[in-house]
PDB file of C-alpha atoms in Angstrom:
ATOM      1  CA  GLN V   1     -41.922  43.808  13.965  1.00 82.00           C
ATOM      2  CA  SER V   2     -38.992  46.029  14.808  1.00 90.00           C
ATOM      3  CA  VAL V   3     -36.704  46.559  12.134  1.00 92.00           C
ATOM      4  CA  LEU V   4     -33.714  45.601  14.738  1.00 96.00           C
ATOM      5  CA  THR V   5     -34.039  42.713  16.873  1.00 96.00           C
ATOM      6  CA  GLN V   6     -33.327  43.509  20.637  1.00 97.00           C
ATOM      7  CA  PRO V   7     -34.376  40.663  23.815  1.00 97.00           C
ATOM      8  CA  PRO V   8     -37.192  41.938  25.391  1.00 95.00           C
ATOM      9  CA  SER V   9     -35.509  41.467  28.839  1.00 97.00           C
ATOM     10  CA  ALA V  10     -32.098  41.611  30.801  1.00 98.00           C
ATOM     11  CA  SER V  11     -31.434  41.536  34.120  1.00 97.00           C
ATOM     12  CA  GLY V  12     -28.545  42.068  36.672  1.00 96.00           C
ATOM     13  CA  THR V  13     -27.578  42.655  40.474  1.00 97.00           C
ATOM     14  CA  PRO V  14     -26.222  45.831  41.625  1.00 97.00           C
ATOM     15  CA  GLY V  15     -22.417  46.145  40.506  1.00 96.00           C
ATOM     16  CA  GLN V  16     -22.877  43.600  37.607  1.00 97.00           C
ATOM     17  CA  ARG V  17     -21.774  43.790  33.608  1.00 97.00           C
ATOM     18  CA  VAL V  18     -24.853  43.484  31.810  1.00 98.00           C
ATOM     19  CA  THR V  19     -25.118  43.652  28.027  1.00 98.00           C
ATOM     20  CA  VAL V  20     -28.171  44.393  25.335  1.00 98.00           C
ATOM     21  CA  SER V  21     -27.505  42.804  21.957  1.00 98.00           C
ATOM     22  CA  CYS V  22     -28.987  44.570  19.072  1.00 98.00           C
ATOM     23  CA  SER V  23     -29.304  42.737  15.624  1.00 97.00           C
ATOM     24  CA  GLY V  24     -29.494  44.396  12.231  1.00 97.00           C
ATOM     25  CA  SER V  25     -28.868  44.013   8.746  1.00 97.00           C
ATOM     26  CA  SER V  26     -26.120  45.377   6.075  1.00 96.00           C
ATOM     27  CA  SER V  27     -28.032  48.337   5.168  1.00 96.00           C
ATOM     28  CA  ASN V  28     -28.247  49.346   8.797  1.00 97.00           C
ATOM     29  CA  VAL V  29     -26.008  48.358  11.783  1.00 96.00           C
ATOM     30  CA  GLY V  30     -23.617  46.783   9.449  1.00 95.00           C
ATOM     31  CA  SER V  31     -22.868  49.800   7.681  1.00 95.00           C
ATOM     32  CA  ASN V  32     -23.918  52.942   9.989  1.00 94.00           C
ATOM     33  CA  PHE V  33     -23.426  54.093  13.295  1.00 93.00           C
ATOM     34  CA  VAL V  34     -25.467  52.440  15.987  1.00 95.00           C
ATOM     35  CA  ASN V  35     -27.062  54.689  19.142  1.00 97.00           C
ATOM     36  CA  TRP V  36     -28.835  53.933  21.873  1.00 97.00           C
ATOM     37  CA  TYR V  37     -31.263  55.521  23.884  1.00 97.00           C
ATOM     38  CA  GLN V  38     -32.299  55.227  27.784  1.00 97.00           C
ATOM     39  CA  LEU V  39     -36.411  55.551  28.150  1.00 94.00           C
ATOM     40  CA  LEU V  40     -38.171  55.950  31.515  1.00 91.00           C
ATOM     41  CA  PRO V  41     -41.782  56.620  31.762  1.00 85.00           C
ATOM     42  CA  GLY V  42     -43.065  59.776  31.653  1.00 86.00           C
ATOM     43  CA  THR V  43     -40.096  61.569  30.925  1.00 90.00           C
ATOM     44  CA  ALA V  44     -37.849  62.528  27.743  1.00 91.00           C
ATOM     45  CA  PRO V  45     -36.173  59.582  25.931  1.00 93.00           C
ATOM     46  CA  LYS V  46     -32.278  60.125  26.595  1.00 96.00           C
ATOM     47  CA  LEU V  47     -29.531  59.851  23.890  1.00 96.00           C
ATOM     48  CA  LEU V  48     -27.175  57.489  25.689  1.00 97.00           C
ATOM     49  CA  ILE V  49     -24.616  56.256  22.844  1.00 96.00           C
ATOM     50  CA  TYR V  50     -23.964  58.043  19.475  1.00 95.00           C
ATOM     51  CA  GLY V  51     -21.819  56.815  16.678  1.00 91.00           C
ATOM     52  CA  ILE V  52     -21.252  53.250  18.191  1.00 79.00           C
ATOM     53  CA  ASN V  53     -19.157  54.532  21.421  1.00 91.00           C
ATOM     54  CA  GLN V  54     -19.551  57.846  22.246  1.00 94.00           C
ATOM     55  CA  ARG V  55     -21.099  59.262  25.103  1.00 96.00           C
ATOM     56  CA  PRO V  56     -22.820  62.913  25.276  1.00 94.00           C
ATOM     57  CA  SER V  57     -21.837  65.045  28.145  1.00 93.00           C
ATOM     58  CA  GLY V  58     -23.318  63.824  31.438  1.00 94.00           C
ATOM     59  CA  VAL V  59     -23.547  60.153  30.386  1.00 96.00           C
ATOM     60  CA  PRO V  60     -21.604  58.089  32.975  1.00 96.00           C
ATOM     61  CA  ALA V  61     -18.877  56.196  31.851  1.00 96.00           C
ATOM     62  CA  ARG V  62     -20.335  52.662  32.854  1.00 96.00           C
ATOM     63  CA  PHE V  63     -22.775  52.637  29.593  1.00 97.00           C
ATOM     64  CA  SER V  64     -20.202  51.683  26.508  1.00 96.00           C
ATOM     65  CA  GLY V  65     -21.250  50.809  23.435  1.00 96.00           C
ATOM     66  CA  SER V  66     -19.405  48.014  20.512  1.00 95.00           C
ATOM     67  CA  ARG V  67     -20.497  46.810  17.435  1.00 95.00           C
ATOM     68  CA  SER V  68     -19.239  43.779  15.100  1.00 95.00           C
ATOM     69  CA  GLY V  69     -20.586  43.307  11.984  1.00 95.00           C
ATOM     70  CA  THR V  70     -24.214  43.497  11.515  1.00 97.00           C
ATOM     71  CA  SER V  71     -24.785  43.232  15.608  1.00 97.00           C
ATOM     72  CA  ALA V  72     -24.191  45.831  18.190  1.00 97.00           C
ATOM     73  CA  SER V  73     -24.067  45.693  22.195  1.00 97.00           C
ATOM     74  CA  LEU V  74     -24.720  48.161  25.103  1.00 97.00           C
ATOM     75  CA  ALA V  75     -22.933  47.330  28.134  1.00 97.00           C
ATOM     76  CA  ILE V  76     -24.203  48.796  31.357  1.00 97.00           C
ATOM     77  CA  SER V  77     -20.775  47.614  33.944  1.00 96.00           C
ATOM     78  CA  GLY V  78     -21.226  48.293  37.612  1.00 94.00           C
ATOM     79  CA  LEU V  79     -25.081  48.057  37.350  1.00 97.00           C
ATOM     80  CA  GLN V  80     -26.660  50.919  39.697  1.00 96.00           C
ATOM     81  CA  SER V  81     -30.407  51.029  40.821  1.00 95.00           C
ATOM     82  CA  GLU V  82     -31.166  54.359  38.537  1.00 95.00           C
ATOM     83  CA  ASP V  83     -30.138  52.072  35.571  1.00 96.00           C
ATOM     84  CA  GLU V  84     -33.701  50.244  35.980  1.00 96.00           C
ATOM     85  CA  ALA V  85     -34.927  51.438  31.847  1.00 96.00           C
ATOM     86  CA  THR V  86     -36.099  50.406  28.831  1.00 96.00           C
ATOM     87  CA  TYR V  87     -33.133  50.563  26.241  1.00 97.00           C
ATOM     88  CA  TYR V  88     -33.682  51.329  22.294  1.00 97.00           C
ATOM     89  CA  CYS V  89     -30.657  50.517  19.857  1.00 97.00           C
ATOM     90  CA  SER V  90     -31.420  52.667  16.491  1.00 97.00           C
ATOM     91  CA  ALA V  91     -28.942  52.975  13.315  1.00 96.00           C
ATOM     92  CA  TRP V  92     -29.569  54.624   9.827  1.00 95.00           C
ATOM     93  CA  ASP V  93     -30.736  52.496   7.405  1.00 95.00           C
ATOM     94  CA  ASP V  94     -30.140  53.463   3.974  1.00 94.00           C
ATOM     95  CA  SER V  95     -33.019  51.363   2.213  1.00 92.00           C
ATOM     96  CA  LEU V  96     -35.278  53.606   4.286  1.00 91.00           C
ATOM     97  CA  ASN V  97     -32.908  56.674   3.904  1.00 90.00           C
ATOM     98  CA  GLY V  98     -33.953  57.161   7.801  1.00 93.00           C
ATOM     99  CA  PRO V  99     -33.450  55.736  11.240  1.00 95.00           C
ATOM    100  CA  VAL V 100     -34.685  52.639  12.593  1.00 96.00           C
ATOM    101  CA  PHE V 101     -34.943  51.449  16.012  1.00 97.00           C
ATOM    102  CA  GLY V 102     -35.092  48.163  17.887  1.00 96.00           C
ATOM    103  CA  GLY V 103     -38.014  46.725  20.060  1.00 95.00           C
ATOM    104  CA  GLY V 104     -36.585  47.651  23.420  1.00 95.00           C
ATOM    105  CA  THR V 105     -34.996  45.823  26.265  1.00 97.00           C
ATOM    106  CA  LYS V 106     -36.127  46.268  29.787  1.00 96.00           C
ATOM    107  CA  VAL V 107     -33.213  46.468  31.798  1.00 97.00           C
ATOM    108  CA  THR V 108     -33.880  45.462  35.646  1.00 97.00           C
ATOM    109  CA  VAL V 109     -31.770  45.852  38.601  1.00 96.00           C
ATOM    110  CA  LEU V 110     -32.553  42.670  41.165  1.00 94.00           C
TER     111      LEU V 110
ATOM    112  CA  GLN L   1     -30.705  74.109  27.100  1.00 88.00           C
ATOM    113  CA  LEU L   2     -32.611  72.823  24.144  1.00 92.00           C
ATOM    114  CA  GLN L   3     -36.674  71.519  25.279  1.00 95.00           C
ATOM    115  CA  LEU L   4     -39.301  70.524  22.587  1.00 96.00           C
ATOM    116  CA  GLN L   5     -42.502  69.962  24.473  1.00 97.00           C
ATOM    117  CA  GLU L   6     -45.520  68.449  22.165  1.00 97.00           C
ATOM    118  CA  SER L   7     -49.084  69.329  21.997  1.00 97.00           C
ATOM    119  CA  GLY L   8     -52.156  68.364  20.381  1.00 96.00           C
ATOM    120  CA  PRO L   9     -55.416  66.675  21.006  1.00 96.00           C
ATOM    121  CA  GLY L  10     -55.466  63.088  22.904  1.00 95.00           C
ATOM    122  CA  LEU L  11     -58.315  61.518  21.629  1.00 97.00           C
ATOM    123  CA  VAL L  12     -59.103  61.231  17.792  1.00 98.00           C
ATOM    124  CA  LYS L  13     -61.808  59.725  16.235  1.00 98.00           C
ATOM    125  CA  PRO L  14     -60.965  56.483  13.532  1.00 97.00           C
ATOM    126  CA  SER L  15     -60.955  58.100   9.949  1.00 97.00           C
ATOM    127  CA  GLU L  16     -59.980  61.448  11.507  1.00 98.00           C
ATOM    128  CA  THR L  17     -57.216  63.296  11.071  1.00 98.00           C
ATOM    129  CA  LEU L  18     -54.270  63.810  14.063  1.00 98.00           C
ATOM    130  CA  SER L  19     -52.784  67.063  14.759  1.00 98.00           C
ATOM    131  CA  LEU L  20     -49.659  67.863  16.772  1.00 98.00           C
ATOM    132  CA  SER L  21     -47.272  70.542  17.346  1.00 98.00           C
ATOM    133  CA  CYS L  22     -43.831  70.891  18.841  1.00 98.00           C
ATOM    134  CA  THR L  23     -42.471  73.847  20.744  1.00 97.00           C
ATOM    135  CA  VAL L  24     -38.559  74.176  20.814  1.00 96.00           C
ATOM    136  CA  SER L  25     -37.735  76.092  22.996  1.00 95.00           C
ATOM    137  CA  GLY L  26     -33.808  76.988  23.979  1.00 93.00           C
ATOM    138  CA  ALA L  27     -32.632  77.749  20.213  1.00 91.00           C
ATOM    139  CA  TYR L  28     -34.004  79.164  17.400  1.00 91.00           C
ATOM    140  CA  ILE L  29     -35.352  76.464  14.575  1.00 92.00           C
ATOM    141  CA  ASP L  30     -33.986  77.945  11.824  1.00 87.00           C
ATOM    142  CA  SER L  31     -30.308  78.970  13.425  1.00 81.00           C
ATOM    143  CA  SER L  32     -28.610  75.864  13.544  1.00 73.00           C
ATOM    144  CA  PRO L  33     -28.790  73.081  10.407  1.00 81.00           C
ATOM    145  CA  SER L  34     -31.134  70.318  12.387  1.00 87.00           C
ATOM    146  CA  LEU L  35     -34.024  68.619  11.269  1.00 92.00           C
ATOM    147  CA  TRP L  36     -36.701  68.272  13.100  1.00 95.00           C
ATOM    148  CA  GLY L  37     -38.841  64.651  13.975  1.00 97.00           C
ATOM    149  CA  TRP L  38     -41.556  62.985  14.910  1.00 98.00           C
ATOM    150  CA  ILE L  39     -40.960  59.299  16.314  1.00 98.00           C
ATOM    151  CA  ARG L  40     -44.025  57.196  17.858  1.00 97.00           C
ATOM    152  CA  GLN L  41     -43.894  54.151  20.455  1.00 94.00           C
ATOM    153  CA  SER L  42     -47.296  52.273  20.030  1.00 91.00           C
ATOM    154  CA  PRO L  43     -48.387  50.473  23.119  1.00 85.00           C
ATOM    155  CA  GLY L  44     -46.148  47.067  23.498  1.00 81.00           C
ATOM    156  CA  LYS L  45     -44.334  48.138  20.448  1.00 84.00           C
ATOM    157  CA  GLY L  46     -40.611  49.329  19.752  1.00 89.00           C
ATOM    158  CA  LEU L  47     -39.961  53.111  18.404  1.00 93.00           C
ATOM    159  CA  GLU L  48     -40.587  54.241  14.588  1.00 96.00           C
ATOM    160  CA  TRP L  49     -39.660  56.956  12.957  1.00 97.00           C
ATOM    161  CA  ILE L  50     -42.457  58.704  10.997  1.00 98.00           C
ATOM    162  CA  GLY L  51     -40.455  61.812   9.378  1.00 97.00           C
ATOM    163  CA  THR L  52     -38.224  64.479   9.899  1.00 96.00           C
ATOM    164  CA  VAL L  53     -38.435  68.147   8.376  1.00 94.00           C
ATOM    165  CA  TYR L  54     -35.259  70.786   7.339  1.00 92.00           C
ATOM    166  CA  SER L  55     -36.153  74.531   9.111  1.00 88.00           C
ATOM    167  CA  ASP L  56     -36.465  75.365   4.816  1.00 88.00           C
ATOM    168  CA  GLY L  57     -39.298  72.863   5.009  1.00 90.00           C
ATOM    169  CA  THR L  58     -37.916  69.952   3.108  1.00 92.00           C
ATOM    170  CA  THR L  59     -39.190  66.767   4.548  1.00 95.00           C
ATOM    171  CA  TYR L  60     -38.334  63.461   4.455  1.00 94.00           C
ATOM    172  CA  TYR L  61     -40.694  60.376   5.728  1.00 97.00           C
ATOM    173  CA  ASN L  62     -40.878  57.064   6.618  1.00 96.00           C
ATOM    174  CA  PRO L  63     -42.502  55.216   3.261  1.00 95.00           C
ATOM    175  CA  SER L  64     -44.661  53.036   5.285  1.00 94.00           C
ATOM    176  CA  LEU L  65     -46.634  56.301   6.573  1.00 96.00           C
ATOM    177  CA  LYS L  66     -45.631  58.550   3.712  1.00 96.00           C
ATOM    178  CA  SER L  67     -48.942  58.475   1.775  1.00 97.00           C
ATOM    179  CA  ARG L  68     -50.971  59.834   5.137  1.00 98.00           C
ATOM    180  CA  VAL L  69     -48.343  62.171   6.845  1.00 98.00           C
ATOM    181  CA  THR L  70     -47.357  65.912   6.289  1.00 98.00           C
ATOM    182  CA  ILE L  71     -44.797  67.675   8.510  1.00 98.00           C
ATOM    183  CA  SER L  72     -44.216  71.200   8.242  1.00 96.00           C
ATOM    184  CA  VAL L  73     -42.465  73.991   9.844  1.00 95.00           C
ATOM    185  CA  ASP L  74     -43.241  77.218  11.576  1.00 94.00           C
ATOM    186  CA  THR L  75     -39.968  79.409  12.278  1.00 91.00           C
ATOM    187  CA  SER L  76     -42.413  82.338  13.529  1.00 93.00           C
ATOM    188  CA  ARG L  77     -43.625  80.060  16.135  1.00 95.00           C
ATOM    189  CA  ASN L  78     -40.340  78.193  16.363  1.00 95.00           C
ATOM    190  CA  GLN L  79     -42.699  75.347  16.086  1.00 96.00           C
ATOM    191  CA  PHE L  80     -43.015  72.218  13.592  1.00 97.00           C
ATOM    192  CA  SER L  81     -45.991  69.870  12.934  1.00 98.00           C
ATOM    193  CA  LEU L  82     -47.474  66.515  12.524  1.00 98.00           C
ATOM    194  CA  SER L  83     -50.472  65.981  10.524  1.00 98.00           C
ATOM    195  CA  LEU L  84     -51.546  61.981  10.038  1.00 98.00           C
ATOM    196  CA  THR L  85     -54.825  61.105   8.044  1.00 98.00           C
ATOM    197  CA  SER L  86     -57.242  58.658   8.341  1.00 98.00           C
ATOM    198  CA  VAL L  87     -56.137  57.274  11.607  1.00 98.00           C
ATOM    199  CA  THR L  88     -57.250  53.930  12.731  1.00 97.00           C
ATOM    200  CA  ALA L  89     -56.617  52.141  16.310  1.00 96.00           C
ATOM    201  CA  ALA L  90     -53.038  50.908  15.129  1.00 95.00           C
ATOM    202  CA  ASP L  91     -52.170  54.938  15.158  1.00 97.00           C
ATOM    203  CA  THR L  92     -53.136  54.818  18.784  1.00 97.00           C
ATOM    204  CA  SER L  93     -49.246  55.785  20.107  1.00 97.00           C
ATOM    205  CA  LEU L  94     -46.995  57.863  22.809  1.00 96.00           C
ATOM    206  CA  TYR L  95     -45.745  60.684  19.473  1.00 98.00           C
ATOM    207  CA  TYR L  96     -42.295  61.986  20.635  1.00 98.00           C
ATOM    208  CA  CYS L  97     -40.883  65.351  18.794  1.00 98.00           C
ATOM    209  CA  ALA L  98     -36.902  65.541  18.509  1.00 97.00           C
ATOM    210  CA  ARG L  99     -34.215  67.163  16.828  1.00 95.00           C
ATOM    211  CA  LEU L 100     -31.229  65.501  14.469  1.00 93.00           C
ATOM    212  CA  PRO L 101     -28.331  66.975  14.413  1.00 90.00           C
ATOM    213  CA  SER L 102     -27.215  67.688  10.456  1.00 84.00           C
ATOM    214  CA  ALA L 103     -25.075  65.023   9.389  1.00 83.00           C
ATOM    215  CA  ALA L 104     -26.031  62.605  12.319  1.00 87.00           C
ATOM    216  CA  SER L 105     -28.027  59.484  12.749  1.00 89.00           C
ATOM    217  CA  TYR L 106     -29.428  60.289  16.039  1.00 94.00           C
ATOM    218  CA  PHE L 107     -32.058  62.378  18.108  1.00 96.00           C
ATOM    219  CA  ASP L 108     -30.416  64.586  20.501  1.00 94.00           C
ATOM    220  CA  PHE L 109     -32.940  66.090  22.212  1.00 95.00           C
ATOM    221  CA  TRP L 110     -36.646  64.570  22.817  1.00 97.00           C
ATOM    222  CA  GLY L 111     -39.714  65.890  23.771  1.00 96.00           C
ATOM    223  CA  GLN L 112     -41.667  64.169  26.883  1.00 95.00           C
ATOM    224  CA  GLY L 113     -44.069  62.473  24.652  1.00 96.00           C
ATOM    225  CA  THR L 114     -47.907  62.899  23.989  1.00 97.00           C
ATOM    226  CA  LEU L 115     -49.862  60.094  23.861  1.00 97.00           C
ATOM    227  CA  VAL L 116     -52.766  59.568  21.248  1.00 98.00           C
ATOM    228  CA  THR L 117     -55.444  57.461  21.145  1.00 97.00           C
ATOM    229  CA  VAL L 118     -57.787  56.486  18.398  1.00 97.00           C
ATOM    230  CA  SER L 119     -60.653  55.961  19.661  1.00 96.00           C
ATOM    231  CA  SER L 120     -64.484  56.669  18.673  1.00 94.00           C
TER     232      SER L 120
END
């Protein structure tokens, strides 16, 4: 049971906008920055979004993040085939004094 | 470009100790105010933070694993290591090492991960 709650799957056709939700609590998402990672089998996880809506160098602008209260979202605009991956949200947890993660959402490009 | 690479046995017997190392290349572990951490992903489950260590040896552990975990750093080898004692099948996971920039809440560079199976 992950501390942050994500839907197990999401899907869309090429070009569509897909969103992935992440629900937490006041000790993590509600009070600290939310980060998102992209995981592809056999490769190192990739930091996609940090500080709620900041993109590291090289991450396409079609990826964006937002937060409202104790929930956060990752949006992929203009979905591409290479975006098929599992996405994890994460946030610092003040109670744990460490990062917590969601269970991951597998995004499928139809 | 910073790179991290996990290494260690892929199979550990129940009740024994799991030991992994992470070799850092592209930067010196003690050259920047960063933390170095271990994260795992159990089959069919999400990511779980295990703990982090500063280059001076200061450690922070997940309370759920704290009694069994030791993370240490070897600046002479530019490595940091994970030791997890009294393992059970529940510790079977893909183990990742990663860097946590100082004052940040995210891991910006990760290793590819190494699968450790606990089985007799």
